[in-house]
CSV table of C-alpha atoms and ligand atoms in Angstrom, one decimal:
chain,number,residue,atom,x,y,z
R,71,MET,CA,-31.3,21.5,16.9
R,72,PHE,CA,-32.7,19.5,19.8
R,73,GLN,CA,-35.6,17.1,20.0
R,74,LYS,CA,-36.5,17.3,23.6
R,75,TYR,CA,-37.0,20.1,26.0
R,76,VAL,CA,-37.5,19.4,29.7
R,77,PHE,CA,-38.0,21.2,32.9
R,78,PRO,CA,-36.8,19.1,35.8
R,79,ARG,CA,-38.4,19.9,39.1
R,80,ASN,CA,-35.3,19.7,41.3
R,81,VAL,CA,-31.5,19.4,41.0
R,82,SER,CA,-31.4,15.6,41.4
R,83,ALA,CA,-33.9,15.2,38.6
R,84,ALA,CA,-31.7,17.4,36.4
R,85,VAL,CA,-28.6,15.3,37.1
R,86,HIS,CA,-30.7,12.2,36.5
R,87,LEU,CA,-31.7,13.5,33.1
R,88,LEU,CA,-28.1,14.2,32.2
R,89,ASN,CA,-27.1,10.6,33.2
R,90,GLU,CA,-29.9,9.1,31.3
R,91,HIS,CA,-28.9,10.8,28.1
R,92,ARG,CA,-25.1,10.0,28.4
R,93,GLY,CA,-23.7,13.2,27.1
R,94,ASN,CA,-26.6,14.0,24.8
R,95,ALA,CA,-28.4,16.3,27.1
R,96,ARG,CA,-27.3,19.7,28.1
R,97,ILE,CA,-28.1,22.1,31.0
R,98,MET,CA,-29.5,25.4,30.1
R,99,ALA,CA,-30.2,28.4,32.4
R,100,GLY,CA,-31.0,31.7,30.8
R,101,GLY,CA,-29.8,30.4,27.4
R,102,THR,CA,-28.8,33.8,25.9
R,103,ASP,CA,-25.4,32.4,24.9
R,104,LEU,CA,-26.4,28.7,24.5
R,105,ILE,CA,-29.3,29.3,22.1
R,106,LEU,CA,-26.8,31.1,19.8
R,107,ASP,CA,-24.1,28.4,20.3
R,108,LEU,CA,-26.6,25.7,19.4
R,109,GLN,CA,-27.6,27.7,16.2
R,110,ASN,CA,-24.1,28.2,15.0
R,111,GLY,CA,-23.0,24.7,15.8
R,112,LYS,CA,-20.6,25.3,18.7
R,113,TYR,CA,-22.7,22.8,20.6
R,114,SER,CA,-25.3,20.2,19.7
R,115,THR,CA,-27.5,18.2,21.9
R,116,ASP,CA,-30.6,16.0,21.8
R,117,CYS,CA,-32.2,17.3,24.9
R,118,ILE,CA,-32.2,20.7,26.7
R,119,VAL,CA,-32.5,20.5,30.5
R,120,ASP,CA,-33.9,23.8,31.4
R,121,ILE,CA,-33.2,24.6,35.1
R,122,THR,CA,-35.0,27.9,35.3
R,123,ARG,CA,-38.1,26.4,37.0
R,124,ILE,CA,-36.2,24.8,39.9
R,125,GLU,CA,-37.5,26.8,42.8
R,126,GLU,CA,-34.4,26.6,45.0
R,127,LEU,CA,-32.2,27.8,42.1
R,128,LYS,CA,-34.3,31.0,41.7
R,129,GLN,CA,-33.4,32.3,45.2
R,130,ILE,CA,-30.8,34.7,46.6
R,131,SER,CA,-30.5,33.7,50.2
R,132,GLU,CA,-28.3,33.8,53.3
R,133,GLU,CA,-26.6,30.7,54.6
R,134,ASN,CA,-23.9,30.4,57.3
R,135,GLY,CA,-22.3,33.8,56.7
R,136,ASN,CA,-22.6,33.5,52.9
R,137,ILE,CA,-25.0,34.9,50.3
R,138,VAL,CA,-26.0,32.1,48.0
R,139,ILE,CA,-27.1,33.0,44.5
R,140,GLY,CA,-28.9,30.2,42.7
R,141,ALA,CA,-28.1,29.2,39.1
R,142,ALA,CA,-31.4,30.5,37.8
R,143,VAL,CA,-31.0,34.0,39.3
R,144,THR,CA,-30.9,36.6,36.5
R,145,HIS,CA,-28.6,39.6,36.2
R,146,ASN,CA,-31.5,42.0,36.8
R,147,GLN,CA,-32.7,40.0,39.9
R,148,ALA,CA,-29.1,40.3,41.3
R,149,THR,CA,-28.8,44.0,40.5
R,150,LYS,CA,-32.0,44.8,42.4
R,151,SER,CA,-31.4,42.5,45.3
R,152,PHE,CA,-30.7,44.3,48.6
R,153,LEU,CA,-28.6,41.4,49.8
R,154,VAL,CA,-26.3,41.6,46.8
R,155,GLN,CA,-26.1,45.4,47.0
R,156,GLN,CA,-25.2,45.2,50.6
R,157,ASN,CA,-22.7,42.4,50.4
R,158,ALA,CA,-21.4,42.5,46.9
R,159,ALA,CA,-21.5,45.9,45.4
R,160,ALA,CA,-19.1,44.9,42.6
R,161,LEU,CA,-21.5,42.1,41.5
R,162,ALA,CA,-24.5,44.4,41.6
R,163,GLN,CA,-22.6,46.9,39.4
R,164,ALA,CA,-21.3,44.2,37.0
R,165,SER,CA,-24.7,42.6,36.6
R,166,ALA,CA,-26.1,46.0,35.6
R,167,ALA,CA,-23.5,46.3,32.9
R,168,VAL,CA,-24.4,43.0,31.1
R,169,GLY,CA,-26.0,43.3,27.6
R,170,SER,CA,-29.3,45.1,27.7
R,171,GLN,CA,-32.4,45.2,29.8
R,172,GLN,CA,-34.0,42.4,27.7
R,173,ILE,CA,-30.9,40.3,28.1
R,174,ARG,CA,-30.5,40.9,31.8
R,175,ASN,CA,-34.1,39.8,32.4
R,176,ILE,CA,-33.2,36.4,31.1
R,177,SER,CA,-29.4,35.8,31.4
R,178,THR,CA,-28.1,34.4,34.7
R,179,ILE,CA,-25.0,35.1,36.8
R,180,VAL,CA,-24.0,31.5,36.9
R,181,GLY,CA,-24.5,31.1,33.2
R,182,ASN,CA,-22.1,34.1,32.7
R,183,VAL,CA,-19.5,32.2,34.7
R,184,VAL,CA,-20.0,28.8,33.0
R,185,SER,CA,-19.7,30.5,29.6
R,186,ALA,CA,-16.2,31.3,30.7
R,187,GLN,CA,-15.8,34.3,28.4
R,188,PRO,CA,-12.5,36.0,29.3
R,189,ALA,CA,-14.1,39.3,30.4
R,190,ALA,CA,-17.6,38.2,31.5
R,191,ASP,CA,-18.7,41.1,33.7
R,192,SER,CA,-20.2,39.2,36.6
R,193,ALA,CA,-17.4,36.6,36.6
R,194,VAL,CA,-14.8,39.4,37.0
R,195,ALA,CA,-16.7,40.7,40.0
R,196,LEU,CA,-17.1,37.2,41.4
R,197,PHE,CA,-13.3,36.7,41.1
R,198,ALA,CA,-12.6,39.8,43.1
R,199,LEU,CA,-15.2,38.8,45.7
R,200,ASP,CA,-13.4,35.4,46.1
R,201,ALA,CA,-16.6,33.5,45.3
R,202,GLN,CA,-17.1,29.8,45.6
R,203,VAL,CA,-19.3,27.7,43.3
R,204,ARG,CA,-21.4,24.6,44.1
R,205,VAL,CA,-21.1,21.9,41.4
R,206,VAL,CA,-23.4,18.9,41.4
R,207,SER,CA,-23.0,15.8,39.2
R,208,ALA,CA,-23.7,12.1,39.6
R,209,ASP,CA,-20.7,11.9,41.9
R,210,GLY,CA,-22.4,14.3,44.3
R,211,LEU,CA,-21.7,17.9,45.4
R,212,THR,CA,-18.3,19.7,45.3
R,213,VAL,CA,-17.6,23.3,46.3
R,214,MET,CA,-14.7,25.0,44.6
R,215,PRO,CA,-13.2,28.5,44.1
R,216,ILE,CA,-14.5,30.2,41.0
R,217,GLU,CA,-10.9,30.3,39.6
R,218,ASN,CA,-11.2,26.5,39.0
R,219,LEU,CA,-13.9,27.0,36.4
R,220,TYR,CA,-11.6,28.6,33.8
R,221,ALA,CA,-9.9,26.1,31.4
R,222,GLY,CA,-9.0,28.6,28.8
R,223,ILE,CA,-10.6,31.4,26.7
R,224,GLY,CA,-14.3,30.6,26.4
R,225,LYS,CA,-13.7,27.2,27.9
R,226,SER,CA,-15.0,26.1,31.2
R,227,THR,CA,-14.0,23.1,33.3
R,228,ILE,CA,-17.8,22.5,33.8
R,229,ASP,CA,-19.1,20.0,31.3
R,230,SER,CA,-22.8,20.9,31.1
R,231,THR,CA,-23.7,17.5,29.8
R,232,LEU,CA,-22.5,15.9,33.0
R,233,SER,CA,-22.8,18.4,35.8
R,234,LEU,CA,-24.3,21.7,36.8
R,235,VAL,CA,-23.3,24.7,38.9
R,236,THR,CA,-26.2,25.1,41.3
R,237,ALA,CA,-25.1,28.3,43.0
R,238,VAL,CA,-22.3,30.8,43.7
R,239,LEU,CA,-21.4,31.7,47.3
R,240,ILE,CA,-20.1,35.0,48.4
R,241,LYS,CA,-18.9,35.8,51.9
R,242,LYS,CA,-21.0,38.4,53.6
R,243,VAL,CA,-19.2,41.7,54.1
R,244,GLU,CA,-17.5,42.4,57.4
R,245,PRO,CA,-17.1,46.0,58.7
R,246,GLY,CA,-14.4,47.8,56.8
R,247,GLU,CA,-14.9,45.7,53.6
R,248,GLY,CA,-16.2,47.0,50.3
R,249,SER,CA,-16.1,46.2,46.6
R,250,ALA,CA,-16.5,47.9,43.2
R,251,PHE,CA,-16.6,47.2,39.5
R,252,VAL,CA,-15.5,49.5,36.7
R,253,ARG,CA,-15.9,48.9,33.0
R,254,LEU,CA,-14.5,50.6,30.0
R,255,GLU,CA,-16.7,50.3,27.0
R,256,GLN,CA,-17.5,51.9,23.6
R,257,ARG,CA,-21.2,52.5,24.3
R,258,LYS,CA,-23.4,52.1,27.3
R,259,ALA,CA,-25.2,48.9,26.2
R,260,LEU,CA,-24.8,45.8,24.1
R,261,THR,CA,-21.0,46.1,23.8
R,262,LEU,CA,-18.2,43.9,24.9
R,263,PRO,CA,-16.1,45.4,27.6
R,264,MET,CA,-12.8,46.8,26.4
R,265,LEU,CA,-11.6,46.4,30.0
R,266,ASN,CA,-13.2,45.3,33.2
R,267,THR,CA,-11.8,45.7,36.7
R,268,ALA,CA,-13.2,44.7,40.0
R,269,VAL,CA,-11.8,45.2,43.5
R,270,LYS,CA,-12.5,43.9,46.9
R,271,ILE,CA,-10.9,45.8,49.8
R,272,SER,CA,-10.7,45.6,53.5
R,273,VAL,CA,-9.7,48.7,55.5
R,274,LYS,CA,-8.9,48.9,59.2
R,275,ASP,CA,-7.7,51.9,61.1
R,276,GLN,CA,-7.4,53.8,57.9
R,277,ARG,CA,-5.0,51.3,56.4
R,278,ILE,CA,-5.6,48.8,53.7
R,279,LYS,CA,-5.5,45.3,55.2
R,280,GLU,CA,-6.1,43.4,52.0
R,281,ALA,CA,-7.0,44.2,48.4
R,282,ARG,CA,-8.1,41.8,45.6
R,283,ILE,CA,-7.7,43.4,42.2
R,284,VAL,CA,-9.0,41.5,39.2
R,285,MET,CA,-8.7,42.7,35.5
R,286,ALA,CA,-10.0,41.3,32.2
R,287,PRO,CA,-9.6,40.7,29.3
R,288,VAL,CA,-5.8,40.9,29.8
R,289,GLY,CA,-5.0,37.2,29.7
R,290,ILE,CA,-6.7,33.9,29.8
R,291,GLY,CA,-9.7,34.4,32.1
R,292,PRO,CA,-9.7,37.1,34.7
R,293,VAL,CA,-6.2,38.1,36.0
R,294,ARG,CA,-5.2,39.1,39.5
R,295,ALA,CA,-3.0,42.2,39.9
R,296,THR,CA,-0.7,40.5,42.4
R,297,GLU,CA,2.1,43.1,42.5
R,298,SER,CA,-0.4,45.8,43.1
R,299,GLU,CA,-2.2,43.8,45.8
R,300,ALA,CA,1.1,43.2,47.7
R,301,PHE,CA,2.1,46.9,47.4
R,302,LEU,CA,-1.2,48.0,48.9
R,303,LYS,CA,-1.0,45.9,52.1
R,304,ASP,CA,-0.8,48.1,55.2
R,305,LYS,CA,-0.7,51.4,53.2
R,306,MET,CA,-2.8,54.4,53.8
R,307,PRO,CA,-5.0,54.9,50.7
R,308,SER,CA,-3.6,58.3,49.6
R,309,GLU,CA,-4.0,59.6,46.1
R,310,GLU,CA,-0.3,58.7,45.3
R,311,VAL,CA,-0.7,55.2,46.7
R,312,LEU,CA,-3.7,54.4,44.6
R,313,GLN,CA,-2.1,55.9,41.6
R,314,GLU,CA,1.0,53.7,42.1
R,315,ALA,CA,-1.3,50.7,42.7
R,316,GLY,CA,-2.9,51.4,39.3
R,317,ARG,CA,0.5,51.6,37.6
R,318,LEU,CA,1.6,48.3,39.2
R,319,ALA,CA,-1.6,46.5,38.1
R,320,ALA,CA,-0.7,47.1,34.5
R,321,GLU,CA,2.5,45.0,35.1
R,322,ASN,CA,0.3,41.9,35.4
R,323,ALA,CA,-1.7,42.7,32.3
R,324,ASN,CA,-1.0,41.4,28.9
R,325,PRO,CA,-3.9,42.6,26.6
R,326,ARG,CA,-3.8,41.8,22.9
R,327,ASP,CA,-4.5,44.2,20.0
R,328,SER,CA,-8.2,43.7,19.3
R,329,LEU,CA,-10.4,45.3,16.7
R,330,VAL,CA,-13.4,45.2,19.1
R,331,ARG,CA,-11.7,45.9,22.4
R,332,GLY,CA,-9.0,48.4,21.3
R,333,SER,CA,-5.3,48.3,20.9
R,334,ARG,CA,-2.9,46.8,23.4
R,335,ASN,CA,-1.2,50.2,23.9
R,336,TYR,CA,-4.4,52.0,24.5
R,337,ARG,CA,-5.7,49.5,27.0
R,338,LEU,CA,-2.4,49.4,28.9
R,339,ALA,CA,-2.5,53.2,29.2
R,340,VAL,CA,-6.0,53.3,30.6
R,341,LEU,CA,-5.9,50.3,32.8
R,342,PRO,CA,-4.1,52.1,35.7
R,343,VAL,CA,-6.8,54.7,35.7
R,344,LEU,CA,-9.6,52.1,35.9
R,345,VAL,CA,-7.9,50.3,38.7
R,346,ARG,CA,-7.4,53.5,40.6
R,347,ARG,CA,-11.1,54.3,40.2
R,348,ALA,CA,-12.2,50.9,41.2
R,349,LEU,CA,-10.0,51.1,44.3
R,350,GLU,CA,-11.5,54.6,45.2
R,351,GLN,CA,-15.0,53.3,44.8
R,352,ALA,CA,-14.3,50.1,46.8
R,353,ILE,CA,-12.9,52.2,49.6
R,354,ASN,CA,-15.9,54.4,49.5
R,355,ASN,CA,-18.1,51.4,49.6
R,356,ALA,CA,-16.2,50.0,52.6
R,357,GLU,CA,-16.9,53.3,54.4
R,358,GLY,CA,-20.6,52.7,53.9
R,359,GLY,CA,-20.9,54.8,50.7
R,360,GLY,CA,-23.2,52.2,49.0
R,361,PHE,CA,-22.7,51.7,45.3
T,241,MET,CA,-39.3,14.2,17.7
T,242,SER,CA,-41.7,14.7,20.5
T,243,TYR,CA,-44.0,17.7,20.2
T,244,LEU,CA,-44.7,19.9,23.2
T,245,GLN,CA,-48.1,21.2,24.0
T,246,LEU,CA,-47.7,24.9,24.7
T,247,LYS,CA,-50.3,26.7,26.7
T,248,CYS,CA,-49.9,30.4,27.4
T,249,ILE,CA,-51.8,33.7,27.4
T,250,VAL,CA,-50.9,35.9,24.4
T,251,ASN,CA,-52.4,39.4,24.4
T,252,GLY,CA,-55.1,38.3,26.8
T,253,ASP,CA,-56.2,35.2,24.9
T,254,LEU,CA,-55.5,31.6,25.9
T,255,VAL,CA,-53.4,30.0,23.2
T,256,GLU,CA,-52.8,26.2,22.9
T,257,LEU,CA,-50.7,24.8,20.2
T,258,ASP,CA,-48.2,22.0,19.5
T,259,ILE,CA,-44.7,23.2,19.1
T,260,GLU,CA,-41.4,21.6,18.2
T,261,PRO,CA,-39.0,21.5,21.2
T,262,SER,CA,-36.4,23.6,19.3
T,263,GLU,CA,-38.7,26.4,18.1
T,264,LEU,CA,-38.0,29.9,19.2
T,265,LEU,CA,-40.7,32.1,20.7
T,266,ILE,CA,-40.2,34.7,17.9
T,267,ASP,CA,-41.1,32.1,15.3
T,268,VAL,CA,-44.1,30.8,17.1
T,269,LEU,CA,-45.4,34.4,17.5
T,270,ARG,CA,-44.8,35.4,14.0
T,271,ASP,CA,-45.4,32.3,11.9
T,272,ARG,CA,-48.0,30.4,13.9
T,273,LEU,CA,-49.9,33.2,15.6
T,274,ASN,CA,-49.4,35.8,12.8
T,275,LEU,CA,-48.1,38.4,15.2
T,276,THR,CA,-45.8,39.9,12.7
T,277,GLY,CA,-45.4,43.1,14.7
T,278,VAL,CA,-42.7,41.1,16.5
T,279,LYS,CA,-39.9,42.1,14.2
T,280,LYS,CA,-36.9,39.9,13.3
T,281,GLY,CA,-33.8,42.0,13.0
T,282,CYS,CA,-30.5,40.3,14.1
T,283,LYS,CA,-31.8,37.1,15.7
T,284,LYS,CA,-29.0,37.4,18.2
T,285,GLY,CA,-30.3,39.5,21.0
T,286,GLU,CA,-28.6,42.7,19.8
T,287,CYS,CA,-31.2,44.9,18.1
T,288,GLY,CA,-34.3,44.6,20.3
T,289,ALA,CA,-36.7,44.6,17.3
T,290,CYS,CA,-38.2,41.3,18.6
T,291,THR,CA,-38.9,42.7,22.1
T,292,ILE,CA,-42.0,41.4,23.8
T,293,ILE,CA,-43.2,41.4,27.4
T,294,MET,CA,-43.2,38.0,29.1
T,295,ASN,CA,-44.5,37.8,32.6
T,296,GLY,CA,-44.0,41.5,33.0
T,297,ASP,CA,-40.5,41.7,31.8
T,298,ALA,CA,-39.1,42.9,28.4
T,299,VAL,CA,-37.3,40.1,26.7
T,300,ASN,CA,-35.8,39.4,23.2
T,301,SER,CA,-38.1,36.8,21.8
T,302,CYS,CA,-35.4,35.6,19.4
T,303,LEU,CA,-33.4,34.3,22.4
T,304,VAL,CA,-36.3,32.6,24.2
T,305,PRO,CA,-37.1,29.0,23.4
T,306,ALA,CA,-40.9,28.7,22.8
T,307,ALA,CA,-41.0,25.9,25.4
T,308,ARG,CA,-40.2,28.4,28.1
T,309,ALA,CA,-43.4,30.3,27.4
T,310,GLN,CA,-45.3,27.4,29.0
T,311,GLY,CA,-47.8,29.0,31.4
T,312,ALA,CA,-46.5,32.5,30.6
T,313,VAL,CA,-48.4,35.8,30.0
T,314,ILE,CA,-47.1,37.4,26.8
T,315,GLU,CA,-47.8,40.8,25.4
T,316,THR,CA,-46.8,41.9,21.9
T,317,ILE,CA,-47.4,45.2,20.1
T,318,GLU,CA,-50.7,43.8,18.7
T,319,GLY,CA,-52.1,43.5,22.2
T,320,ILE,CA,-51.7,47.0,23.4
T,321,SER,CA,-54.4,48.7,21.3
T,322,LYS,CA,-57.0,45.9,21.3
T,323,THR,CA,-59.8,48.3,21.9
T,324,GLY,CA,-59.1,49.9,18.5
T,325,ARG,CA,-57.7,53.0,20.2
T,326,LEU,CA,-53.9,53.6,20.1
T,327,HIS,CA,-52.0,53.2,23.3
T,328,PRO,CA,-50.6,56.5,24.6
T,329,LEU,CA,-47.1,55.3,23.7
T,330,GLN,CA,-48.1,54.7,20.1
T,331,GLN,CA,-49.9,58.1,20.0
T,332,CYS,CA,-46.8,59.9,21.4
T,333,PHE,CA,-44.4,58.1,19.1
T,334,ILE,CA,-46.5,59.4,16.1
T,335,GLU,CA,-46.8,62.9,17.5
T,336,ASN,CA,-43.1,63.3,18.3
T,337,GLY,CA,-41.8,62.0,15.0
T,338,ALA,CA,-40.3,59.1,16.9
T,339,ILE,CA,-41.0,56.8,13.9
T,340,GLN,CA,-39.4,56.9,10.6
T,341,CYS,CA,-39.1,53.5,8.8
T,342,GLY,CA,-40.9,52.0,11.8
T,343,TYR,CA,-38.9,48.7,12.0
T,344,CYS,CA,-37.6,49.3,15.5
T,345,THR,CA,-40.9,50.8,16.7
T,346,PRO,CA,-42.8,47.7,18.1
T,347,GLY,CA,-39.7,46.7,20.1
T,348,MET,CA,-39.1,50.2,21.3
T,349,ILE,CA,-42.7,50.5,22.4
T,350,MET,CA,-42.7,47.2,24.2
T,351,SER,CA,-39.5,48.1,26.1
T,352,ALA,CA,-41.0,51.4,27.0
T,353,LYS,CA,-44.2,49.8,28.1
T,354,ALA,CA,-42.4,47.3,30.3
T,355,LEU,CA,-40.7,50.3,31.9
T,356,LEU,CA,-43.8,52.3,32.5
T,357,ASP,CA,-45.8,49.4,33.8
T,358,LYS,CA,-43.4,49.1,36.7
T,359,ASN,CA,-42.1,52.7,37.0
T,360,PRO,CA,-44.7,55.3,35.9
T,361,HIS,CA,-42.4,58.3,36.6
T,362,PRO,CA,-39.0,57.3,35.0
T,363,THR,CA,-36.1,59.7,34.9
T,364,LYS,CA,-34.4,60.4,31.6
T,365,GLN,CA,-31.6,58.0,32.7
T,366,GLU,CA,-34.1,55.3,33.4
T,367,ILE,CA,-35.7,55.7,30.0
T,368,ARG,CA,-32.3,55.4,28.4
T,369,GLU,CA,-31.4,52.3,30.3
T,370,ALA,CA,-34.7,50.7,29.5
T,371,LEU,CA,-34.3,51.4,25.7
T,372,ALA,CA,-30.6,50.8,25.5
T,373,GLY,CA,-31.2,47.3,24.0
T,374,ASN,CA,-33.3,48.7,21.2
T,375,LEU,CA,-31.5,50.0,18.1
T,376,CYS,CA,-32.9,52.6,15.8
T,377,ARG,CA,-31.1,53.4,12.6
T,378,CYS,CA,-33.4,56.3,11.6
T,379,THR,CA,-34.5,58.7,14.4
T,380,GLY,CA,-31.5,59.4,16.5
T,381,TYR,CA,-33.3,58.5,19.7
T,382,VAL,CA,-34.0,62.0,21.0
T,383,LYS,CA,-37.5,61.9,19.8
T,384,ILE,CA,-38.1,58.5,21.1
T,385,GLU,CA,-37.0,59.6,24.5
T,386,LYS,CA,-39.4,62.5,24.3
T,387,ALA,CA,-42.2,60.3,23.2
T,388,VAL,CA,-41.8,58.0,26.2
T,389,GLU,CA,-41.6,61.0,28.6
T,390,GLN,CA,-44.8,62.4,27.2
T,391,ALA,CA,-46.6,59.0,27.2
T,392,ALA,CA,-45.7,58.6,30.9
T,393,LYS,CA,-47.4,61.9,31.6
T,394,ILE,CA,-50.5,61.0,29.7
T,395,ILE,CA,-50.8,57.5,31.2
T,396,PHE,CA,-50.4,59.0,34.6
T,397,GLU,CA,-53.1,61.6,34.0
T,398,ILE,CA,-55.5,59.0,32.7
T,399,THR,CA,-54.9,56.6,35.5
T,400,GLU,CA,-54.9,59.3,38.2
T,401,GLY,CA,-58.2,60.6,36.8
T,402,ARG,CA,-59.7,57.2,37.2
T,403,GLY,CA,-58.3,57.1,40.7
T,404,THR,CA,-56.6,53.7,40.3
T,405,SER,CA,-53.0,53.0,40.7
T,406,LYS,CA,-52.6,50.9,37.6
W,637,FES,S1,-34.1,40.0,16.5
W,637,FES,FE1,-34.1,39.7,18.6
W,637,FES,S2,-32.7,41.2,19.3
W,637,FES,FE2,-32.6,41.4,17.2
W,638,FES,S1,-37.5,54.2,12.8
W,638,FES,FE1,-36.2,53.1,11.4
W,638,FES,S2,-35.1,51.9,12.7
W,638,FES,FE2,-36.1,53.1,14.1
């Protein structure tokens, strides 16, 4: 596998190491995917640049109206964080659904995004929450919407031999805003999601001002339910309205038959129910119902 | 190849040894330190047989590069009965028939210990969540859950009796 294993002390040292090795060094955060990818030959590298000891990347903090989740923050750390629970209920729920206790103690939110698996739990939540990511390379810092990270199934636009995502940014909730994450799965742990949905909603004077509905895996990367989002605008969230929103969401979904995740027909039939539940929970969350 | 000098605490003892950068913690524990209670099942993070406690958290040692154990405090099944007396979790697993072939047991017990160290009065749901990453092909889990519940009670009685909080 690799011949060198290093712990840079800060982000610029990490970037420096990548440069020095010209494509033969690779960033590792939790490593729960990467270790296996290195074993089965999906990637190979001479040098692992382990970023989990960079102090600033281990923090969940508040900055100019955003919460900032560093690249070394684990799923369990996020699930238990009061800041995340308050401002990003969908992310707290999604992080709790990843793998198992042992995995969540190591695996990171940012790693989940960079792995670019089509239904990655925390990534689906971050799409709904309209998150931004900070990317640092030799050319400096760029901030981009999380959508820009998906290049295809399991493919990220981030080349971890050249750059690293240092953090994700989520806008703090305003009054009337809430979010939720709902997962369909075969068992309660260690299973791939059959379907994931996440919703962020903003309600004012009992009407829905805006809804962001994200579903996966029903296409390449997480997919927005645009029809449903448009339909919900300015509606009162009655039972019928939410049901119709669920039905419309399925129109944007194109799931494949899958031995692991279930048949296309089955998943198209349950998707509306999941979307409705996610909407109900998000509205409840917006009304201060916690998660 | 440049070797790394690994320094960490394993089951209360300071361990210093040279490792290859690509070695996994599971292999260092089993093959170098002879801690073969750390079981190798899937080597993919899916079965939990290799579970150890690292800096207080349960982790799959098959997914942790050994280099990351630098400076860490590590506990394996071998470390929990060092006095020669069984740990209450071990005792309760035996008494409840929570062991059949025993392959999953060290991992189960380490996951349970990580839970009880932080949360001495777990609910059934919390026990299930803590053990969800540990597969058992023999027992059917009900007895394991019971064993953990009972061990929690015993540990609480012992520590309360002593008047400490740990
Ligand atoms: S051997 Fe590590 S989880 Fe199975
Ligand atoms: S006792 Fe045999 S696998 Fe659990």
